[in-house]
Amino acid sequence: MLNSFYRKLLFIYISITVVSILAISGTIGYTMKQKTYERSEKLLLEKVEQVGELAKDLFDNSTQLKDFRKQISAIEKTSNVHVAVIKHPRANLDKIQSVGETPARKEWVDKVLSGNQVTVRSNFAQNSTVNMLIVGRPVMQENRVIGGIFLYTPIINIQDTINGINRAIFVSALTVALLAIAVLYFVSRHFMKPIQLMSKTAEALAMGDFSGRVPVRGKDEIASLSGSLNRMAGKLQKVEEGRKRFLSEISHELRTPLTTIRASLQGITDGVVEPKDAKEFIQVSLQETLRLSHLVDDLMELSSFEEKQVKLNLQDVDVPDLIGLVVTQLKMKAKAKQIELSSEAEGPYLVYADADRLRQVFINLLDNAINHIPEGSSAGIRVKVVKNERWIEVWDNGLGIASEKLPHLFDRFYKTDESRNRFGAGLGLTISKHIVEAHGGSIRVESQLQMGTVFKIFLQSPILRRMTNL
């Protein structure tokens, strides 16, 4: 069923078309009417010339009145006109009589006998009610008026011609209007179809169905709108898939600690756990509670980054000094696993950044390295110059990461080895990526099995970073 917008659009198109056709038809009809009257007047004037020559012959006695009447009668029959001839009262034409009917109005006669032409639309004779197109002209002889001629024809004859023209115009206008309405109907449907599809797709999106797409045809505004709607649907679909995946992942992450806590407390409550072992079970529950607390903190921090609500405390940061502090902070943990940590920089390196956030990134990456590489390995942070660009690298020479796992390292809750990540939620790398990107930088990872792993971080120069934040 056609929607209201389509009906409005079609009504507007049809109204404009009909009004345009009516205006054009009216203009043509009026013009043809005027042209028809002008043509009829022209024909009468031509006949007046012919009758005028005959009248001159009558007035100078070259033609007998009887013969003149025959000639006039022939003209009236062939041309569907009536002729009236009058003589001037002061002309010495006693033997000549007026021919035809006497005009209804004396002013017409006076005007013609004074040497002027008359063209009017009225009844010609006093006792007649038929409208006539009347043309009157004087008859001149030796530069003086000796009489006058009136030719008149029924306007109804002219009107019949005009009515025939109007009928032809009406039929043509009606045909054009019907064709135009049919074309507008199909053209409107053609243009409205993608809009109707977009409306249905938008309704489906509102109902939570993000699978629908609108065909994109051409390069006009409607095609651009269709493409925008498709892109929005695609993004919403990704968001919805991410939401479902997030709920599934967070449910999985919460299930284990909650199950552990419930089982421990239930065992203590039911008396299943011996009093001497109760402290151990309470300690386990406390650890799981701390794990949940860290998970909630990480989720809130991640949410803040994703919603662009994190405000960075930007300042000039000496990167070599910062990585030195991070290495010092983690040396004791590394020493417990007999892992050697180091920091190095190829010259000074100053960035415009949030020092605490960068420190969070470096600690997270280096701590992950310490947790994953075997005893006796090495790890560290270094600043390298590559093609006039400075990169911060967090590296280790551990076992490396399989290539199929590398694309997922920054995904939420992703763990390369579940058995070795019992106390992590898998959000550290995701948060680290958001921190780096919040600084306008980028982070990537390179790794090969048995060859170690390198996280490479690129940050904008201090000047460019300041200009970006102005």
Short mmCIF file of C-alpha atoms in Angstrom, two decimals:
data_model
loop_
_atom_site.label_atom_id
_atom_site.label_comp_id
_atom_site.label_asym_id
_atom_site.label_seq_id
_atom_site.Cartn_x
_atom_site.Cartn_y
_atom_site.Cartn_z
CA MET A 1 0.00 0.00 0.00
CA LEU A 2 1.26 3.46 -0.92
CA ASN A 3 2.37 5.53 2.02
CA SER A 4 1.16 9.07 2.69
CA PHE A 5 4.36 10.70 1.47
CA TYR A 6 3.99 8.96 -1.88
CA ARG A 7 0.37 10.14 -2.19
CA LYS A 8 1.38 13.69 -1.33
CA LEU A 9 4.23 13.63 -3.83
CA LEU A 10 2.02 12.18 -6.56
CA PHE A 11 -0.74 14.71 -5.79
CA ILE A 12 1.74 17.58 -6.06
CA TYR A 13 3.13 16.27 -9.36
CA ILE A 14 -0.35 15.74 -10.82
CA SER A 15 -1.58 19.15 -9.60
CA ILE A 16 1.39 20.92 -11.15
CA THR A 17 0.92 19.00 -14.40
CA VAL A 18 -2.84 19.61 -14.61
CA VAL A 19 -2.51 23.32 -13.76
CA SER A 20 0.27 23.69 -16.33
CA ILE A 21 -1.77 21.94 -19.03
CA LEU A 22 -4.86 24.03 -18.18
CA ALA A 23 -2.82 27.23 -18.32
CA ILE A 24 -1.22 26.27 -21.63
CA SER A 25 -4.55 25.10 -23.08
CA GLY A 26 -6.30 28.29 -21.94
CA THR A 27 -3.58 30.43 -23.44
CA ILE A 28 -3.69 28.53 -26.73
CA GLY A 29 -7.51 28.64 -26.78
CA TYR A 30 -7.60 32.40 -26.15
CA THR A 31 -4.91 33.01 -28.76
CA MET A 32 -6.71 30.88 -31.35
CA LYS A 33 -9.98 32.68 -30.59
CA GLN A 34 -8.36 36.06 -31.21
CA LYS A 35 -6.63 34.78 -34.34
CA THR A 36 -9.94 33.40 -35.65
CA TYR A 37 -11.70 36.74 -35.16
CA GLU A 38 -8.77 38.57 -36.76
CA ARG A 39 -8.84 36.17 -39.69
CA SER A 40 -12.61 36.63 -40.10
CA GLU A 41 -12.19 40.42 -39.99
CA LYS A 42 -9.43 40.16 -42.56
CA LEU A 43 -11.64 38.09 -44.88
CA LEU A 44 -14.47 40.60 -44.48
CA LEU A 45 -12.10 43.45 -45.31
CA GLU A 46 -10.98 41.61 -48.42
CA LYS A 47 -14.61 41.17 -49.44
CA VAL A 48 -15.25 44.87 -48.68
CA GLU A 49 -12.55 45.75 -51.19
CA GLN A 50 -14.25 43.56 -53.80
CA VAL A 51 -17.70 44.95 -53.07
CA GLY A 52 -16.27 48.48 -53.02
CA GLU A 53 -15.11 48.15 -56.62
CA LEU A 54 -18.55 46.89 -57.61
CA ALA A 55 -20.19 49.77 -55.73
CA LYS A 56 -18.07 52.33 -57.56
CA ASP A 57 -19.28 50.89 -60.86
CA LEU A 58 -22.83 51.15 -59.53
CA PHE A 59 -22.42 54.76 -58.36
CA ASP A 60 -20.90 55.93 -61.68
CA ASN A 61 -23.65 54.13 -63.61
CA SER A 62 -21.23 51.62 -65.16
CA THR A 63 -23.31 48.81 -63.66
CA GLN A 64 -27.05 48.52 -63.49
CA LEU A 65 -28.67 48.12 -60.08
CA LYS A 66 -30.15 44.80 -61.18
CA ASP A 67 -26.74 43.44 -62.15
CA PHE A 68 -25.19 44.79 -58.96
CA ARG A 69 -27.78 42.95 -56.88
CA LYS A 70 -26.97 39.71 -58.69
CA GLN A 71 -23.27 40.16 -58.03
CA ILE A 72 -23.90 40.90 -54.36
CA SER A 73 -26.17 37.89 -54.06
CA ALA A 74 -23.44 35.65 -55.50
CA ILE A 75 -20.89 36.99 -53.01
CA GLU A 76 -23.30 36.47 -50.10
CA LYS A 77 -23.93 32.85 -51.06
CA THR A 78 -20.31 31.87 -51.64
CA SER A 79 -18.81 33.76 -48.67
CA ASN A 80 -21.61 33.37 -46.09
CA VAL A 81 -21.73 37.14 -45.56
CA HIS A 82 -24.40 39.80 -45.89
CA VAL A 83 -23.89 43.06 -47.77
CA ALA A 84 -25.51 46.43 -47.23
CA VAL A 85 -24.77 49.44 -49.45
CA ILE A 86 -25.88 52.96 -48.59
CA LYS A 87 -25.49 56.20 -50.53
CA HIS A 88 -24.44 59.54 -49.14
CA PRO A 89 -27.42 61.87 -48.65
CA ARG A 90 -25.60 64.75 -50.32
CA ALA A 91 -24.35 62.69 -53.26
CA ASN A 92 -26.10 63.42 -56.57
CA LEU A 93 -27.26 59.84 -57.03
CA ASP A 94 -30.97 60.11 -57.31
CA LYS A 95 -31.31 57.03 -59.46
CA ILE A 96 -29.34 54.87 -57.03
CA GLN A 97 -31.07 53.14 -54.15
CA SER A 98 -29.57 51.61 -51.01
CA VAL A 99 -29.04 47.84 -51.12
CA GLY A 100 -29.59 45.45 -48.19
CA GLU A 101 -30.67 46.08 -44.64
CA THR A 102 -30.34 49.39 -42.88
CA PRO A 103 -27.76 49.42 -40.02
CA ALA A 104 -29.25 49.47 -36.53
CA ARG A 105 -27.15 52.35 -35.30
CA LYS A 106 -26.91 55.71 -37.00
CA GLU A 107 -23.43 56.37 -35.58
CA TRP A 108 -22.02 53.53 -37.70
CA VAL A 109 -23.43 55.14 -40.83
CA ASP A 110 -22.24 58.60 -39.84
CA LYS A 111 -18.74 57.28 -39.14
CA VAL A 112 -18.51 55.47 -42.49
CA LEU A 113 -19.96 58.40 -44.46
CA SER A 114 -17.43 60.66 -42.76
CA GLY A 115 -14.65 58.57 -44.32
CA ASN A 116 -13.78 56.19 -41.45
CA GLN A 117 -13.84 52.41 -41.14
CA VAL A 118 -16.10 50.58 -38.66
CA THR A 119 -15.49 47.16 -37.07
CA VAL A 120 -17.95 46.05 -34.36
CA ARG A 121 -19.70 42.98 -32.95
CA SER A 122 -23.42 43.55 -32.55
CA ASN A 123 -26.80 42.89 -34.16
CA PHE A 124 -26.88 44.64 -37.53
CA ALA A 125 -30.58 45.37 -38.07
CA GLN A 126 -33.04 46.81 -35.62
CA ASN A 127 -35.32 43.77 -35.61
CA SER A 128 -32.49 41.21 -35.41
CA THR A 129 -31.08 39.56 -32.23
CA VAL A 130 -28.27 37.68 -33.98
CA ASN A 131 -24.79 38.89 -33.09
CA MET A 132 -22.77 39.78 -36.14
CA LEU A 133 -19.19 40.64 -36.93
CA ILE A 134 -19.65 43.90 -38.83
CA VAL A 135 -17.17 45.74 -41.06
CA GLY A 136 -18.03 49.05 -42.70
CA ARG A 137 -16.01 51.17 -45.17
CA PRO A 138 -16.70 54.32 -47.19
CA VAL A 139 -16.93 54.32 -50.99
CA MET A 140 -14.72 57.06 -52.38
CA GLN A 141 -14.94 58.83 -55.70
CA GLU A 142 -12.61 61.69 -56.62
CA ASN A 143 -11.51 61.99 -52.97
CA ARG A 144 -15.03 62.38 -51.67
CA VAL A 145 -17.35 59.94 -49.94
CA ILE A 146 -20.29 58.99 -52.09
CA GLY A 147 -21.53 56.03 -50.05
CA GLY A 148 -20.73 53.25 -47.64
CA ILE A 149 -20.52 49.46 -47.57
CA PHE A 150 -21.28 47.14 -44.66
CA LEU A 151 -20.41 43.45 -44.67
CA TYR A 152 -21.50 41.32 -41.73
CA THR A 153 -21.49 37.64 -40.90
CA PRO A 154 -23.06 35.75 -37.92
CA ILE A 155 -20.66 35.37 -35.03
CA ILE A 156 -22.11 31.91 -34.45
CA ASN A 157 -20.33 30.77 -37.60
CA ILE A 158 -17.03 32.06 -36.22
CA GLN A 159 -17.86 30.56 -32.83
CA ASP A 160 -18.41 27.15 -34.44
CA THR A 161 -14.87 27.34 -35.77
CA ILE A 162 -13.60 28.43 -32.36
CA ASN A 163 -15.55 25.59 -30.66
CA GLY A 164 -13.97 23.10 -33.04
CA ILE A 165 -10.53 24.44 -32.17
CA ASN A 166 -11.38 24.31 -28.46
CA ARG A 167 -12.55 20.70 -28.79
CA ALA A 168 -9.29 19.78 -30.46
CA ILE A 169 -7.34 21.59 -27.73
CA PHE A 170 -9.41 19.86 -25.02
CA VAL A 171 -8.88 16.40 -26.52
CA SER A 172 -5.16 17.07 -26.90
CA ALA A 173 -4.87 18.45 -23.37
CA LEU A 174 -6.81 15.52 -21.93
CA THR A 175 -4.62 13.04 -23.80
CA VAL A 176 -1.44 14.79 -22.70
CA ALA A 177 -2.71 15.00 -19.11
CA LEU A 178 -3.54 11.29 -18.97
CA LEU A 179 -0.19 10.37 -20.47
CA ALA A 180 1.59 12.74 -18.09
CA ILE A 181 -0.27 11.32 -15.07
CA ALA A 182 0.60 7.79 -16.14
CA VAL A 183 4.26 8.72 -16.60
CA LEU A 184 4.29 10.57 -13.27
CA TYR A 185 2.72 7.58 -11.55
CA PHE A 186 5.37 5.16 -12.74
CA VAL A 187 8.23 7.65 -12.37
CA SER A 188 7.10 8.51 -8.84
CA ARG A 189 6.92 4.84 -7.95
CA HIS A 190 10.39 4.37 -9.39
CA PHE A 191 11.78 7.16 -7.22
CA MET A 192 9.72 6.22 -4.17
CA LYS A 193 10.66 2.54 -4.23
CA PRO A 194 14.12 3.05 -2.66
CA ILE A 195 12.58 5.43 -0.10
CA GLN A 196 9.98 2.80 0.79
CA LEU A 197 12.73 0.20 1.08
CA MET A 198 14.71 2.57 3.30
CA SER A 199 11.61 3.08 5.45
CA LYS A 200 11.14 -0.66 5.87
CA THR A 201 14.84 -1.12 6.61
CA ALA A 202 14.73 1.68 9.19
CA GLU A 203 11.68 0.07 10.83
CA ALA A 204 13.53 -3.25 10.90
CA LEU A 205 16.53 -1.52 12.49
CA ALA A 206 14.23 -0.04 15.14
CA MET A 207 12.93 -3.56 15.86
CA GLY A 208 16.46 -4.90 16.24
CA ASP A 209 16.88 -6.55 12.83
CA PHE A 210 20.16 -5.25 11.44
CA SER A 211 20.48 -7.65 8.50
CA GLY A 212 18.47 -5.61 5.97
CA ARG A 213 20.16 -3.56 3.27
CA VAL A 214 18.88 -1.14 0.61
CA PRO A 215 20.04 -1.56 -3.03
CA VAL A 216 22.18 1.41 -4.09
CA ARG A 217 21.59 2.49 -7.70
CA GLY A 218 23.15 5.52 -9.32
CA LYS A 219 25.00 8.40 -7.72
CA ASP A 220 22.19 10.80 -6.77
CA GLU A 221 21.05 11.97 -3.33
CA ILE A 222 18.76 8.96 -2.85
CA ALA A 223 21.63 6.59 -3.64
CA SER A 224 23.82 8.50 -1.17
CA LEU A 225 21.10 8.24 1.49
CA SER A 226 20.74 4.51 0.79
CA GLY A 227 24.48 4.04 1.19
CA SER A 228 24.45 5.98 4.46
CA LEU A 229 21.58 3.85 5.78
CA ASN A 230 23.43 0.68 4.79
CA ARG A 231 26.58 1.87 6.52
CA MET A 232 24.58 2.74 9.62
CA ALA A 233 22.92 -0.69 9.55
CA GLY A 234 26.33 -2.32 9.21
CA LYS A 235 27.71 -0.37 12.15
CA LEU A 236 24.64 -1.14 14.25
CA GLN A 237 24.99 -4.79 13.34
CA LYS A 238 28.61 -4.74 14.47
CA VAL A 239 27.64 -2.95 17.67
CA GLU A 240 24.91 -5.50 18.34
CA GLU A 241 27.25 -8.39 17.63
CA GLY A 242 29.83 -6.76 19.89
CA ARG A 243 27.21 -6.30 22.60
CA LYS A 244 26.15 -9.93 22.43
CA ARG A 245 29.77 -11.05 22.36
CA PHE A 246 30.54 -8.78 25.30
CA LEU A 247 27.64 -10.15 27.33
CA SER A 248 28.74 -13.66 26.53
CA GLU A 249 32.34 -12.89 27.45
CA ILE A 250 31.53 -11.01 30.63
CA SER A 251 29.15 -13.79 31.66
CA HIS A 252 31.95 -16.28 31.15
CA GLU A 253 34.39 -14.12 33.11
CA LEU A 254 31.95 -13.64 35.99
CA ARG A 255 30.76 -17.22 36.15
CA THR A 256 34.04 -18.76 37.37
CA PRO A 257 34.81 -16.42 40.30
CA LEU A 258 31.16 -16.30 41.36
CA THR A 259 30.96 -20.09 41.27
CA THR A 260 34.15 -20.33 43.34
CA ILE A 261 32.91 -17.79 45.89
CA ARG A 262 29.49 -19.43 46.16
CA ALA A 263 30.95 -22.91 46.53
CA SER A 264 33.40 -21.79 49.21
CA LEU A 265 30.81 -19.91 51.23
CA GLN A 266 28.23 -22.64 50.78
CA GLY A 267 30.72 -25.22 52.01
CA ILE A 268 31.53 -23.15 55.08
CA THR A 269 27.84 -22.42 55.77
CA ASP A 270 26.79 -26.06 55.40
CA GLY A 271 29.65 -27.27 57.61
CA VAL A 272 31.16 -29.29 54.81
CA VAL A 273 34.44 -27.43 55.16
CA GLU A 274 36.39 -28.21 58.30
CA PRO A 275 37.01 -25.21 60.58
CA LYS A 276 40.75 -25.55 60.12
CA ASP A 277 40.29 -25.25 56.31
CA ALA A 278 37.76 -22.42 56.47
CA LYS A 279 40.45 -19.73 56.40
CA GLU A 280 41.87 -21.12 53.16
CA PHE A 281 38.43 -21.12 51.51
CA ILE A 282 37.80 -17.58 52.76
CA GLN A 283 41.15 -16.53 51.30
CA VAL A 284 40.19 -18.06 47.95
CA SER A 285 36.87 -16.19 48.05
CA LEU A 286 38.71 -12.96 48.87
CA GLN A 287 41.04 -13.42 45.91
CA GLU A 288 38.11 -14.04 43.59
CA THR A 289 36.39 -10.96 45.01
CA LEU A 290 39.47 -8.88 44.29
CA ARG A 291 39.54 -10.33 40.80
CA LEU A 292 35.92 -9.27 40.28
CA SER A 293 36.73 -5.81 41.61
CA HIS A 294 39.63 -5.46 39.16
CA LEU A 295 37.38 -6.68 36.35
CA VAL A 296 34.72 -4.08 37.14
CA ASP A 297 37.37 -1.34 37.32
CA ASP A 298 38.77 -2.42 33.96
CA LEU A 299 35.31 -2.51 32.40
CA MET A 300 34.49 0.98 33.66
CA GLU A 301 37.80 2.29 32.34
CA LEU A 302 37.26 0.59 28.97
CA SER A 303 33.74 2.00 28.77
CA SER A 304 35.07 5.50 29.44
CA PHE A 305 37.55 5.19 26.58
CA GLU A 306 34.97 3.79 24.17
CA GLU A 307 32.54 6.61 24.97
CA LYS A 308 35.31 9.25 24.62
CA GLN A 309 34.83 10.40 28.20
CA VAL A 310 38.46 10.10 29.34
CA LYS A 311 40.29 13.39 29.81
CA LEU A 312 44.04 13.23 29.38
CA ASN A 313 46.40 15.32 31.48
CA LEU A 314 48.71 16.30 28.62
CA GLN A 315 52.21 17.55 29.26
CA ASP A 316 55.73 17.13 27.94
CA VAL A 317 56.91 13.63 28.87
CA ASP A 318 60.52 12.41 28.71
CA VAL A 319 60.05 8.89 27.33
CA PRO A 320 63.53 7.49 28.28
CA ASP A 321 62.98 8.56 31.90
CA LEU A 322 59.46 7.08 31.94
CA ILE A 323 60.47 3.67 30.56
CA GLY A 324 63.37 3.60 33.01
CA LEU A 325 60.91 4.03 35.92
CA VAL A 326 58.65 1.28 34.56
CA VAL A 327 61.57 -1.17 34.23
CA THR A 328 62.71 -0.35 37.77
CA GLN A 329 59.18 -0.89 39.10
CA LEU A 330 58.93 -4.39 37.60
CA LYS A 331 62.51 -5.54 38.19
CA MET A 332 61.71 -7.33 41.44
CA LYS A 333 58.92 -9.34 39.82
CA ALA A 334 61.18 -10.18 36.87
CA LYS A 335 64.03 -11.12 39.18
CA ALA A 336 61.79 -13.66 40.94
CA LYS A 337 61.46 -15.45 37.60
CA GLN A 338 65.11 -14.87 36.69
CA ILE A 339 64.08 -12.61 33.83
CA GLU A 340 66.43 -9.79 32.84
CA LEU A 341 64.76 -6.41 32.15
CA SER A 342 66.36 -3.51 30.30
CA SER A 343 65.54 -0.07 28.96
CA GLU A 344 67.34 1.81 26.21
CA ALA A 345 66.78 4.82 23.99
CA GLU A 346 68.48 6.08 20.85
CA GLY A 347 68.78 9.69 21.93
CA PRO A 348 66.32 11.95 23.77
CA TYR A 349 62.61 11.56 23.04
CA LEU A 350 59.96 14.03 24.24
CA VAL A 351 56.22 13.52 23.68
CA TYR A 352 53.14 15.56 24.60
CA ALA A 353 51.08 13.02 26.50
CA ASP A 354 49.54 11.88 29.76
CA ALA A 355 52.46 10.41 31.69
CA ASP A 356 50.30 8.26 33.99
CA ARG A 357 48.41 6.73 31.08
CA LEU A 358 51.59 5.96 29.14
CA ARG A 359 53.08 4.43 32.25
CA GLN A 360 49.93 2.29 32.52
CA VAL A 361 50.46 1.04 28.94
CA PHE A 362 54.17 0.25 29.44
CA ILE A 363 53.53 -1.55 32.75
CA ASN A 364 50.72 -3.60 31.25
CA LEU A 365 52.75 -4.68 28.21
CA LEU A 366 55.94 -5.41 30.15
CA ASP A 367 54.03 -7.19 32.93
CA ASN A 368 52.32 -9.39 30.33
CA ALA A 369 55.75 -10.24 28.91
CA ILE A 370 57.05 -11.23 32.36
CA ASN A 371 53.96 -13.40 32.96
CA HIS A 372 54.24 -15.26 29.65
CA ILE A 373 57.93 -15.78 28.92
CA PRO A 374 59.84 -18.66 30.55
CA GLU A 375 62.44 -18.26 33.28
CA GLY A 376 65.85 -17.08 32.14
CA SER A 377 64.42 -14.98 29.27
CA SER A 378 64.90 -11.28 28.63
CA ALA A 379 62.46 -8.41 28.11
CA GLY A 380 62.48 -4.64 28.10
CA ILE A 381 61.41 -1.32 26.59
CA ARG A 382 63.41 0.61 24.03
CA VAL A 383 63.08 3.69 21.83
CA LYS A 384 64.21 3.09 18.25
CA VAL A 385 64.62 5.46 15.33
CA VAL A 386 63.13 4.04 12.11
CA LYS A 387 63.20 6.23 8.98
CA ASN A 388 63.31 9.47 10.98
CA GLU A 389 60.45 8.25 13.18
CA ARG A 390 60.72 7.22 16.80
CA TRP A 391 58.99 4.05 17.94
CA ILE A 392 58.58 2.74 21.47
CA GLU A 393 59.01 -1.03 21.56
CA VAL A 394 58.10 -3.40 24.41
CA TRP A 395 59.88 -6.65 23.57
CA ASP A 396 60.69 -10.08 24.88
CA ASN A 397 62.59 -13.11 23.56
CA GLY A 398 60.06 -15.62 24.85
CA LEU A 399 58.07 -18.32 23.08
CA GLY A 400 56.20 -15.91 20.79
CA ILE A 401 52.56 -15.92 19.70
CA ALA A 402 51.01 -18.00 16.92
CA SER A 403 50.20 -15.96 13.81
CA GLU A 404 46.49 -16.89 13.86
CA LYS A 405 46.15 -15.36 17.34
CA LEU A 406 47.82 -12.02 16.56
CA PRO A 407 44.71 -10.34 14.98
CA HIS A 408 42.72 -11.00 18.18
CA LEU A 409 45.23 -9.82 20.77
CA PHE A 410 43.51 -6.46 21.33
CA ASP A 411 39.98 -7.93 21.50
CA ARG A 412 38.19 -7.77 24.81
CA PHE A 413 38.59 -10.83 27.07
CA TYR A 414 40.91 -12.51 24.57
CA LYS A 415 43.56 -14.75 26.13
CA THR A 416 46.23 -16.54 24.17
CA ASP A 417 46.50 -19.25 26.83
CA GLU A 418 43.61 -19.70 29.27
CA SER A 419 45.60 -22.04 31.49
CA ARG A 420 48.20 -19.33 32.15
CA ASN A 421 45.78 -16.41 32.55
CA ARG A 422 43.60 -17.46 35.42
CA PHE A 423 43.95 -14.09 37.18
CA GLY A 424 43.58 -11.79 34.16
CA ALA A 425 40.36 -10.72 32.46
CA GLY A 426 41.90 -10.14 29.03
CA LEU A 427 41.19 -6.40 29.03
CA GLY A 428 44.69 -5.01 29.52
CA LEU A 429 45.69 -4.95 25.86
CA THR A 430 42.32 -3.53 24.84
CA ILE A 431 42.67 -0.69 27.35
CA SER A 432 46.29 -0.11 26.26
CA LYS A 433 45.20 0.24 22.64
CA HIS A 434 42.51 2.77 23.60
CA ILE A 435 45.05 4.81 25.60
CA VAL A 436 47.51 4.92 22.69
CA GLU A 437 44.78 5.86 20.21
CA ALA A 438 43.47 8.55 22.60
CA HIS A 439 46.93 10.13 22.23
CA GLY A 440 46.55 10.07 18.44
CA GLY A 441 49.03 7.24 18.14
CA SER A 442 48.96 3.62 17.02
CA ILE A 443 50.04 0.24 18.38
CA ARG A 444 50.78 -3.00 16.62
CA VAL A 445 52.32 -6.34 17.46
CA GLU A 446 54.87 -8.53 15.71
CA SER A 447 55.66 -12.06 16.85
CA GLN A 448 57.01 -15.41 15.71
CA LEU A 449 57.01 -18.68 17.57
CA GLN A 450 60.27 -19.25 19.47
CA MET A 451 61.45 -15.79 18.34
CA GLY A 452 59.74 -13.51 20.86
CA THR A 453 57.19 -10.70 20.64
CA VAL A 454 57.44 -6.95 20.05
CA PHE A 455 54.68 -4.38 20.71
CA LYS A 456 55.42 -1.23 18.69
CA ILE A 457 53.93 2.11 19.71
CA PHE A 458 54.01 5.27 17.61
CA LEU A 459 53.11 8.66 19.13
CA GLN A 460 52.79 12.04 17.43
CA SER A 461 55.53 14.59 17.86
CA PRO A 462 54.99 17.16 20.66
CA ILE A 463 54.39 20.07 18.25
CA LEU A 464 51.84 18.16 16.14
CA ARG A 465 50.13 16.83 19.24
CA ARG A 466 49.76 20.34 20.67
CA MET A 467 48.29 21.62 17.40
CA THR A 468 45.77 18.76 17.40
CA ASN A 469 44.57 19.69 20.89
CA LEU A 470 44.25 23.44 20.29
#
